[in-house]
Amino acid sequence: MNFEDTQKEAAFRAEARAWLEANVPKESEMAGLDEVGRAKFWQKRKSDGGWACLTWPKQFGGRGASTIEQVIFNQEEAKFETPYMGSYFSIGQGMAAPTIMTYGSAEMQAKYLPKLASGEEIWCQLFSEPSAGSDLAALRTRAEKDGDDWIINGQKVWTTVAQYASYAILVTRTDPNVPKHKGMTYFCVDMKSPGIEVRPIKQMSGGSSFNEVYLTDVRIPDNMRLGDVGQGWRVALTTLMNERASIGGGSAGANFKSVKELAERLTIDDKPAIEDSTVRAKLASWYVEEAGLKYTEMRTLTALSRGDEPGPESSIGKLVAGVKGQDMASFAIDLLEQQGIQWDPEQDELEDAVFVSNFMSLPGLRIAGGTDEIMLNIIAERVLGLPPEPRVDKTIPFSDVPTGV
Amino acid sequence: MNFEDTQKEAAFRAEARAWLEANVPKESEMAGLDEVGRAKFWQKRKSDGGWACLTWPKQFGGRGASTIEQVIFNQEEAKFETPYMGSYFSIGQGMAAPTIMTYGSAEMQAKYLPKLASGEEIWCQLFSEPSAGSDLAALRTRAEKDGDDWIINGQKVWTTVAQYASYAILVTRTDPNVPKHKGMTYFCVDMKSPGIEVRPIKQMSGGSSFNEVYLTDVRIPDNMRLGDVGQGWRVALTTLMNERASIGGGSAGANFKSVKELAERLTIDDKPAIEDSTVRAKLASWYVEEAGLKYTEMRTLTALSRGDEPGPESSIGKLVAGVKGQDMASFAIDLLEQQGIQWDPEQDELEDAVFVSNFMSLPGLRIAGGTDEIMLNIIAERVLGLPPEPRVDKTIPFSDVPTGV
Amino acid sequence: MNFEFNDEQIFVRDVARSFLAANCPPEVVRRVLEGNEHYAADLWQQIVAQGWAATAIPEKYGGLGMSYLELVLVAEELGRVCAPVPFASSVYLATEAILLAGSEAQKEHWLPKFAEGEVIGTLAYAEKAGRTTAASLETKVENGKITGRKTTVVDAEIAQLIVVAAKSDKGDGASLYLVSLDQDGVSYESVKTIDPSMNHANIIFNGASAELLGADGEGWGLLEKILDRAAVLYAWEQLGGSETCLAMAKDHAMERYAFGRPIGSFQAIKHKLARMYVKNTLARSNAYYGAWALNTNAPELPLAAATARVGSSQAYYYSSKESIQTHGGMGFTWEVDCQFYYRRAKVLAVTIGSERVWSDKLITASDLVG
Amino acid sequence: MNFEFNDEQIFVRDVARSFLAANCPPEVVRRVLEGNEHYAADLWQQIVAQGWAATAIPEKYGGLGMSYLELVLVAEELGRVCAPVPFASSVYLATEAILLAGSEAQKEHWLPKFAEGEVIGTLAYAEKAGRTTAASLETKVENGKITGRKTTVVDAEIAQLIVVAAKSDKGDGASLYLVSLDQDGVSYESVKTIDPSMNHANIIFNGASAELLGADGEGWGLLEKILDRAAVLYAWEQLGGSETCLAMAKDHAMERYAFGRPIGSFQAIKHKLARMYVKNTLARSNAYYGAWALNTNAPELPLAAATARVGSSQAYYYSSKESIQTHGGMGFTWEVDCQFYYRRAKVLAVTIGSERVWSDKLITASDLVG
């Protein structure tokens, strides 16, 4: 057990650091570019230098590096000021790409993966639907065969970066007369296809990270299919396993450090709030969670570096971080008293805006990518092996499943 | 909204108080009696004076009084030092009696109710079984018809006061070939019948409040049956509705008052622990729960006094009090640090023994009479009207219900 | 003993409920939340016309002379619909301040105006982040002129009159003043908050005329008494909001299907809603006791008020966040109304002091009652 | 980076696990819990023969010279079975105290005896209820003779040697002493606790010989360092117990049927066990970091130790009480083993300071690491 690099790792770290020092973009190089433009600029440069998607095979735009090397590169990159990457590439690189690597033809892999790695093409994910959220397999978007093509009709929702996306991964229902998990088929789709309309969804936090995507008689050639007809659920599970690994417990915002600093600035009964025992006890419990997640990640990395696959236990991160973040934000607002509710999304210079901003956005983290309740189910059933609940919808034809309408 | 007595209530209170002042037993009157003897002595005296089971009709040993009058009597009685009544009469008077009043023949009512009121006969409840706890309707104790009698075989468990009981209420399975809720029949049984064996269960807290009761070829005449053959579940529900109303949230032991007093005695950083903000915040939250339960009870009493029936909302009391008590006890032990774990059940002079004693007994409160989880189900389904879960055991014959063995 | 509202009080509540269902549907809240209005002035006019602002003001000051038992029920109904009106600041805070501390002349002058809704009032004590104490006050009054800055004052830009806590050399270190907001020497800094369906601003006093309310040097004690009274009323408004969260979550859980059945049939949702019900029920019972103590001006009022306040703040936070969670993705969108309650829950929870402040007061008050 | 135990360490753990499965089944715990033994002396002899007490003692003092990474894994296994032996007091407390503060002569004299299990040690600082501070100590040493009374000392009636914190006029106000318990001037008051599978007693010193351990007036600082080190080891033992609670609850939830299906298929139980898993997993990861810090004597040790300790205390309390709850009525009986863990969880959680003490230390330590 140690935190030092091996000789090989140290060499790799030095190489990465040297490249970063020379190549992290200067402000002047990106003048005039908007957020997505800057993200693409940086991704392209990493790709040109051989530092994109490190663990992918070289022919797909990667470097054939190990997981640990990817981690080392990330650690080094985090030490620099680099453009904000948001979710522009994480869905394409983190979810679509592994699925294409597993189920795509050689042609598809050659066509899509290098442009995913270089950031030239952004992908989005057309999975959730208004009546298929936690129960994703209840999706109703129809795909019907028409010669060599499929005709798609339906509505998708909670689609991030849809407005920037060149392509999407899409799950559809091709046979409503068999049980729900057996009648689905998985496609890649060109987002410029006629019949695709993207509409932003405004969130309660004021932002619009998500979209609705309407699909009306959208035509997809059969060679864009991933996996067999009717195998869509199985293909989607590959995607989802990678989703869970990629939604981290990100403890930006209301975290131990920021709330502790707040408590050092404020006073309670004329003493620094950090001396107050409630503040200390709560901060300590949150620290235990934060540190626990951090060291759990280190254990996972160690396992990955030994060749283990990421497992369902990564559901812990989002579950713990969501509740913790919401409660910390709420606690910080309370510490600020009346003034704590101030929030001007357009004037971020307010030094405590991070707490209200978190307070308003974290309810979303507890839902997106699987609700707390779904995460607990996953841990109970897939990690602990507890038996599933009786299901009324698994064996009957999808069209007979009760929907309440 | 007021807390004063009406003129009529004030008169009743004065009458009750006068009787209590004259009749609460003196130590000398009970010399040589053990705990159960003292309880019976006091119950008999109340009965003789017309102060037992106040709301029951006079011919059954009651007084025909109102619910509020019962409450007033209880309030006045609580101001005196009276013998400890434990659960000696609460099961008979609180659960068996209402069931007999609803389903029993006139003969049964005349035979049993007056002796229940006078405390001459103690009753117990033979419902739960080793494999029928939360799922009470899974009970397997068989009753088979033999002429005018029934022959009972099976095992019951969690039976309080069985060792003192003259009679019991008993639910049995008479037909395993129909769905579980339809094959049960309800009886009264003489606890002196041959074939009944009572064995105490030792609890983790060291005490033995419960028993196992083995029934081997016990013979019950058909005229001891309550309700029709096959209607046992419906009869049992009458009993259970009354059980929930009688298991209060009793906040003896680790409660606001005792933990606050502890915090006034102890010091943290050389100041009284009560000045510590964690202690204050936790105590405040617990006070909110305690006061909330107390005032909920007052609202219920007001409703009862207007003729409303007690509803499933009384499940709240035990649910809140169990978790709160356990956490308060744990918190108090922590405040005492190392010394907090001292516990000598035989030497109760230790002033903090109440906390450890609660710590060890409260896990039982969260289970007995319906687990926390069952209470939450009851609130969700019967108070809020949420739909039940799909049931695999409701429509098939009882003998086909999966049991895992 | 009778621990229930009487039929006349229930009637007042039912009328309020019907009135608000008709006149304050979610579209009204949304209009203020999304628009530039400080509050729903049309709704306020209607509410005032209903006489609600006059409920607990004695008849001799132009009020209806009803009891606080009616007023708490009106507060609950306003909370139930997240009404975007300055009722709390004008009625629970300013009116109560004058009723409690005003001279006869001040009462005669102001109370009829409050009763009629001709004047809207508010109250301010906080000047910076964190818990305010008498010793921390910097606002001061010299020769009848007030200078200082109050932070995040609720309904600041709506009110015409404000009760202000200022530093004093005497007594408990503070005095209360009445300041007309419609004068030179008063200016505003607009403040956006997490709940744009309410108005908040910083107020800067720069030599505005101020009139003493209550005795000089007794301001902090008076403020605590005013806040105790307001806390009961706030608790009822918070309880109303928390009840709506449960109702919305329950409706959604009955209608929304997943895995072939209503999500309300899953224990995860069932137990979540049961916990909301438990918290709301305990909060309600504590609010009853608070109402009784307020109405009878019982010595238990400080304890009863703190208990009601803490209970309602806890219940509303839980219900509002778990209602969003129950609604899933939709619950987090702008178009669904869950957000009104999540925002309002937090604003009401800090407006007269956070849960931690009231928890602390609760323990102090419990010493007095014993 | 390699944040995992190596194969040799895993081997040590596996051997310990097999050994304890064979030699410390629940019947052994029950025997001590129900009987009059202070501890399972036979099991202790076997454990000592396995060399576990010698694990982290350097070879030159007769130990095995292995690292703390082996010792934490042994601690976890002992916790897993609730082993009724004085391992914690002798190894985590007394041995560590001498390793950290002992003179060369003291080390040479005592450590081989601890390694061999020839001597059992313990440590005492608390004298009354509540948190002990240097200033609150009353025990004192004059002319090498100690007087005072220590409360609820773990394994007091088993140990032959005790490390005692006593008042000092110098430095940080305290000094540590080694006191042989096998002498006149030492007497005991038997103490029953909620966990009769462990021994506790008050010890009264009345002029017994005491030998300084470490410098006079540096005792409190040394004690804090010893407790930091012990905290990591306790955290692992607690974690082991917490894991058993989850395993027992899970097994029961798979086997026990209600309403025609395993109770583990109900979300109420499923989510309860998932929460145990989450708490245990975070506690384990923090325990890993604590083990690393202990083993490398890192400057982060105080923070890492407090984090591991708080995490394990919280996890064990939750798992032990909810394991009983999952077992239903049976879980509350004397005959089922859930009780071992519920008792032990609380005793271990207060033995070297409660969660609140360690939470406080955690924040203090976080200042130093930044």
Tab-separated table of N, CA, C and O in Angstrom, chain D residues 242-288:
chain	number	residue	atom	x	y	z
D	242	SER	N	-19.002	-4.568	11.950
D	242	SER	CA	-20.059	-4.004	11.125
D	242	SER	C	-20.309	-4.871	9.886
D	242	SER	O	-21.447	-5.056	9.452
D	243	GLU	N	-19.245	-5.425	9.355
D	243	GLU	CA	-19.395	-6.308	8.191
D	243	GLU	C	-20.182	-7.570	8.561
D	243	GLU	O	-20.993	-8.055	7.779
D	244	THR	N	-19.919	-8.094	9.748
D	244	THR	CA	-20.666	-9.282	10.164
D	244	THR	C	-22.156	-8.962	10.308
D	244	THR	O	-23.013	-9.762	9.950
D	245	CYS	N	-22.453	-7.773	10.842
D	245	CYS	CA	-23.859	-7.382	10.974
D	245	CYS	C	-24.539	-7.382	9.618
D	245	CYS	O	-25.664	-7.882	9.469
D	246	LEU	N	-23.876	-6.823	8.636
D	246	LEU	CA	-24.455	-6.805	7.291
D	246	LEU	C	-24.619	-8.223	6.760
D	246	LEU	O	-25.670	-8.577	6.221
D	247	ALA	N	-23.598	-9.044	6.970
D	247	ALA	CA	-23.674	-10.415	6.461
D	247	ALA	C	-24.804	-11.189	7.119
D	247	ALA	O	-25.555	-11.913	6.455
D	248	MET	N	-24.944	-11.020	8.442
D	248	MET	CA	-26.029	-11.729	9.144
D	248	MET	C	-27.393	-11.240	8.670
D	248	MET	O	-28.322	-12.024	8.469
D	249	ALA	N	-27.516	-9.922	8.541
D	249	ALA	CA	-28.797	-9.359	8.118
D	249	ALA	C	-29.138	-9.832	6.715
D	249	ALA	O	-30.283	-10.164	6.399
D	250	LYS	N	-28.121	-9.875	5.878
D	250	LYS	CA	-28.349	-10.306	4.495
D	250	LYS	C	-28.768	-11.779	4.449
D	250	LYS	O	-29.739	-12.130	3.774
D	251	ASP	N	-28.064	-12.604	5.177
D	251	ASP	CA	-28.426	-14.024	5.183
D	251	ASP	C	-29.863	-14.199	5.650
D	251	ASP	O	-30.632	-14.960	5.062
D	252	HIS	N	-30.205	-13.492	6.722
D	252	HIS	CA	-31.566	-13.619	7.238
D	252	HIS	C	-32.581	-13.128	6.206
D	252	HIS	O	-33.633	-13.750	6.014
D	253	ALA	N	-32.253	-12.038	5.558
D	253	ALA	CA	-33.197	-11.446	4.595
D	253	ALA	C	-33.404	-12.335	3.377
D	253	ALA	O	-34.433	-12.252	2.699
D	254	MET	N	-32.435	-13.178	3.091
D	254	MET	CA	-32.593	-14.105	1.965
D	254	MET	C	-33.410	-15.324	2.380
D	254	MET	O	-34.122	-15.906	1.571
D	255	GLU	N	-33.291	-15.700	3.646
D	255	GLU	CA	-33.912	-16.960	4.088
D	255	GLU	C	-35.317	-16.787	4.625
D	255	GLU	O	-36.147	-17.674	4.515
D	256	ARG	N	-35.550	-15.628	5.247
D	256	ARG	CA	-36.824	-15.412	5.917
D	256	ARG	C	-37.878	-14.969	4.906
D	256	ARG	O	-37.668	-14.003	4.169
D	257	TYR	N	-39.013	-15.675	4.912
D	257	TYR	CA	-40.102	-15.318	4.009
D	257	TYR	C	-41.215	-14.610	4.755
D	257	TYR	O	-41.548	-14.961	5.890
D	258	ALA	N	-41.805	-13.612	4.120
D	258	ALA	CA	-43.055	-13.019	4.604
D	258	ALA	C	-43.857	-12.635	3.372
D	258	ALA	O	-43.281	-12.266	2.334
D	259	PHE	N	-45.131	-12.761	3.476
D	259	PHE	CA	-46.013	-12.436	2.356
D	259	PHE	C	-45.606	-13.211	1.103
D	259	PHE	O	-45.708	-12.721	-0.016
D	260	GLY	N	-45.115	-14.432	1.329
D	260	GLY	CA	-44.815	-15.318	0.216
D	260	GLY	C	-43.512	-15.052	-0.509
D	260	GLY	O	-43.264	-15.627	-1.567
D	261	ARG	N	-42.667	-14.163	0.033
D	261	ARG	CA	-41.381	-13.945	-0.636
D	261	ARG	C	-40.300	-13.578	0.382
D	261	ARG	O	-40.616	-13.180	1.509
D	262	PRO	N	-39.033	-13.710	0.004
D	262	PRO	CA	-37.966	-13.394	0.960
D	262	PRO	C	-38.074	-11.931	1.383
D	262	PRO	O	-38.352	-11.068	0.534
D	263	ILE	N	-37.864	-11.654	2.646
D	263	ILE	CA	-38.006	-10.253	3.078
D	263	ILE	C	-36.958	-9.368	2.422
D	263	ILE	O	-37.160	-8.169	2.285
D	264	GLY	N	-35.869	-9.959	1.966
D	264	GLY	CA	-34.846	-9.199	1.254
D	264	GLY	C	-35.311	-8.704	-0.106
D	264	GLY	O	-34.616	-7.930	-0.753
D	265	SER	N	-36.476	-9.118	-0.546
D	265	SER	CA	-37.002	-8.608	-1.814
D	265	SER	C	-37.851	-7.359	-1.606
D	265	SER	O	-38.285	-6.746	-2.580
D	266	PHE	N	-38.090	-6.989	-0.348
D	266	PHE	CA	-38.833	-5.751	-0.074
D	266	PHE	C	-37.858	-4.573	-0.035
D	266	PHE	O	-36.793	-4.674	0.561
D	267	GLN	N	-38.267	-3.455	-0.627
D	267	GLN	CA	-37.366	-2.313	-0.693
D	267	GLN	C	-36.982	-1.796	0.695
D	267	GLN	O	-35.870	-1.290	0.889
D	268	ALA	N	-37.898	-1.895	1.652
D	268	ALA	CA	-37.569	-1.395	2.992
D	268	ALA	C	-36.322	-2.105	3.523
D	268	ALA	O	-35.437	-1.483	4.116
D	269	ILE	N	-36.242	-3.401	3.313
D	269	ILE	CA	-35.090	-4.184	3.769
D	269	ILE	C	-33.918	-3.996	2.816
D	269	ILE	O	-32.767	-3.808	3.235
D	270	LYS	N	-34.225	-4.029	1.526
D	270	LYS	CA	-33.198	-3.868	0.514
D	270	LYS	C	-32.415	-2.565	0.729
D	270	LYS	O	-31.195	-2.538	0.717
D	271	HIS	N	-33.135	-1.478	0.909
D	271	HIS	CA	-32.472	-0.185	1.035
D	271	HIS	C	-31.762	-0.057	2.379
D	271	HIS	O	-30.730	0.600	2.476
D	272	LYS	N	-32.313	-0.688	3.389
D	272	LYS	CA	-31.633	-0.694	4.685
D	272	LYS	C	-30.264	-1.375	4.541
D	272	LYS	O	-29.247	-0.859	4.999
D	273	LEU	N	-30.253	-2.513	3.891
D	273	LEU	CA	-28.987	-3.235	3.743
D	273	LEU	C	-28.049	-2.491	2.786
D	273	LEU	O	-26.828	-2.489	2.988
D	274	ALA	N	-28.615	-1.849	1.771
D	274	ALA	CA	-27.775	-1.059	0.867
D	274	ALA	C	-27.111	0.081	1.630
D	274	ALA	O	-25.936	0.392	1.417
D	275	ARG	N	-27.843	0.692	2.552
D	275	ARG	CA	-27.252	1.774	3.352
D	275	ARG	C	-26.141	1.240	4.245
D	275	ARG	O	-25.123	1.891	4.456
D	276	MET	N	-26.353	0.055	4.816
D	276	MET	CA	-25.264	-0.569	5.597
D	276	MET	C	-24.046	-0.752	4.712
D	276	MET	O	-22.917	-0.466	5.126
D	277	TYR	N	-24.284	-1.250	3.511
D	277	TYR	CA	-23.162	-1.485	2.595
D	277	TYR	C	-22.428	-0.181	2.285
D	277	TYR	O	-21.196	-0.140	2.278
D	278	VAL	N	-23.182	0.870	2.050
D	278	VAL	CA	-22.560	2.164	1.745
D	278	VAL	C	-21.720	2.629	2.927
D	278	VAL	O	-20.562	3.019	2.782
D	279	LYS	N	-22.288	2.568	4.119
D	279	LYS	CA	-21.547	3.015	5.304
D	279	LYS	C	-20.299	2.160	5.517
D	279	LYS	O	-19.223	2.672	5.831
D	280	ASN	N	-20.459	0.861	5.363
D	280	ASN	CA	-19.303	-0.014	5.552
D	280	ASN	C	-18.226	0.246	4.503
D	280	ASN	O	-17.030	0.212	4.813
D	281	THR	N	-18.662	0.492	3.276
D	281	THR	CA	-17.684	0.713	2.208
D	281	THR	C	-16.901	1.996	2.447
D	281	THR	O	-15.667	2.022	2.310
D	282	LEU	N	-17.610	3.062	2.808
D	282	LEU	CA	-16.899	4.315	3.092
D	282	LEU	C	-15.995	4.146	4.310
D	282	LEU	O	-14.853	4.617	4.331
D	283	ALA	N	-16.510	3.452	5.326
D	283	ALA	CA	-15.696	3.223	6.526
D	283	ALA	C	-14.448	2.424	6.167
D	283	ALA	O	-13.348	2.700	6.651
D	284	ARG	N	-14.604	1.443	5.306
D	284	ARG	CA	-13.452	0.618	4.915
D	284	ARG	C	-12.411	1.460	4.184
D	284	ARG	O	-11.213	1.374	4.472
D	285	SER	N	-12.884	2.301	3.277
D	285	SER	CA	-11.926	3.109	2.521
D	285	SER	C	-11.189	4.064	3.450
D	285	SER	O	-9.982	4.281	3.308
D	286	ASN	N	-11.902	4.632	4.399
D	286	ASN	CA	-11.245	5.503	5.370
D	286	ASN	C	-10.295	4.712	6.265
D	286	ASN	O	-9.242	5.208	6.663
D	287	ALA	N	-10.675	3.477	6.561
D	287	ALA	CA	-9.796	2.624	7.363
D	287	ALA	C	-8.522	2.286	6.590
D	287	ALA	O	-7.433	2.185	7.167
D	288	TYR	N	-8.656	2.108	5.289
D	288	TYR	CA	-7.462	1.895	4.447
D	288	TYR	C	-6.497	3.073	4.610
D	288	TYR	O	-5.311	2.905	4.814
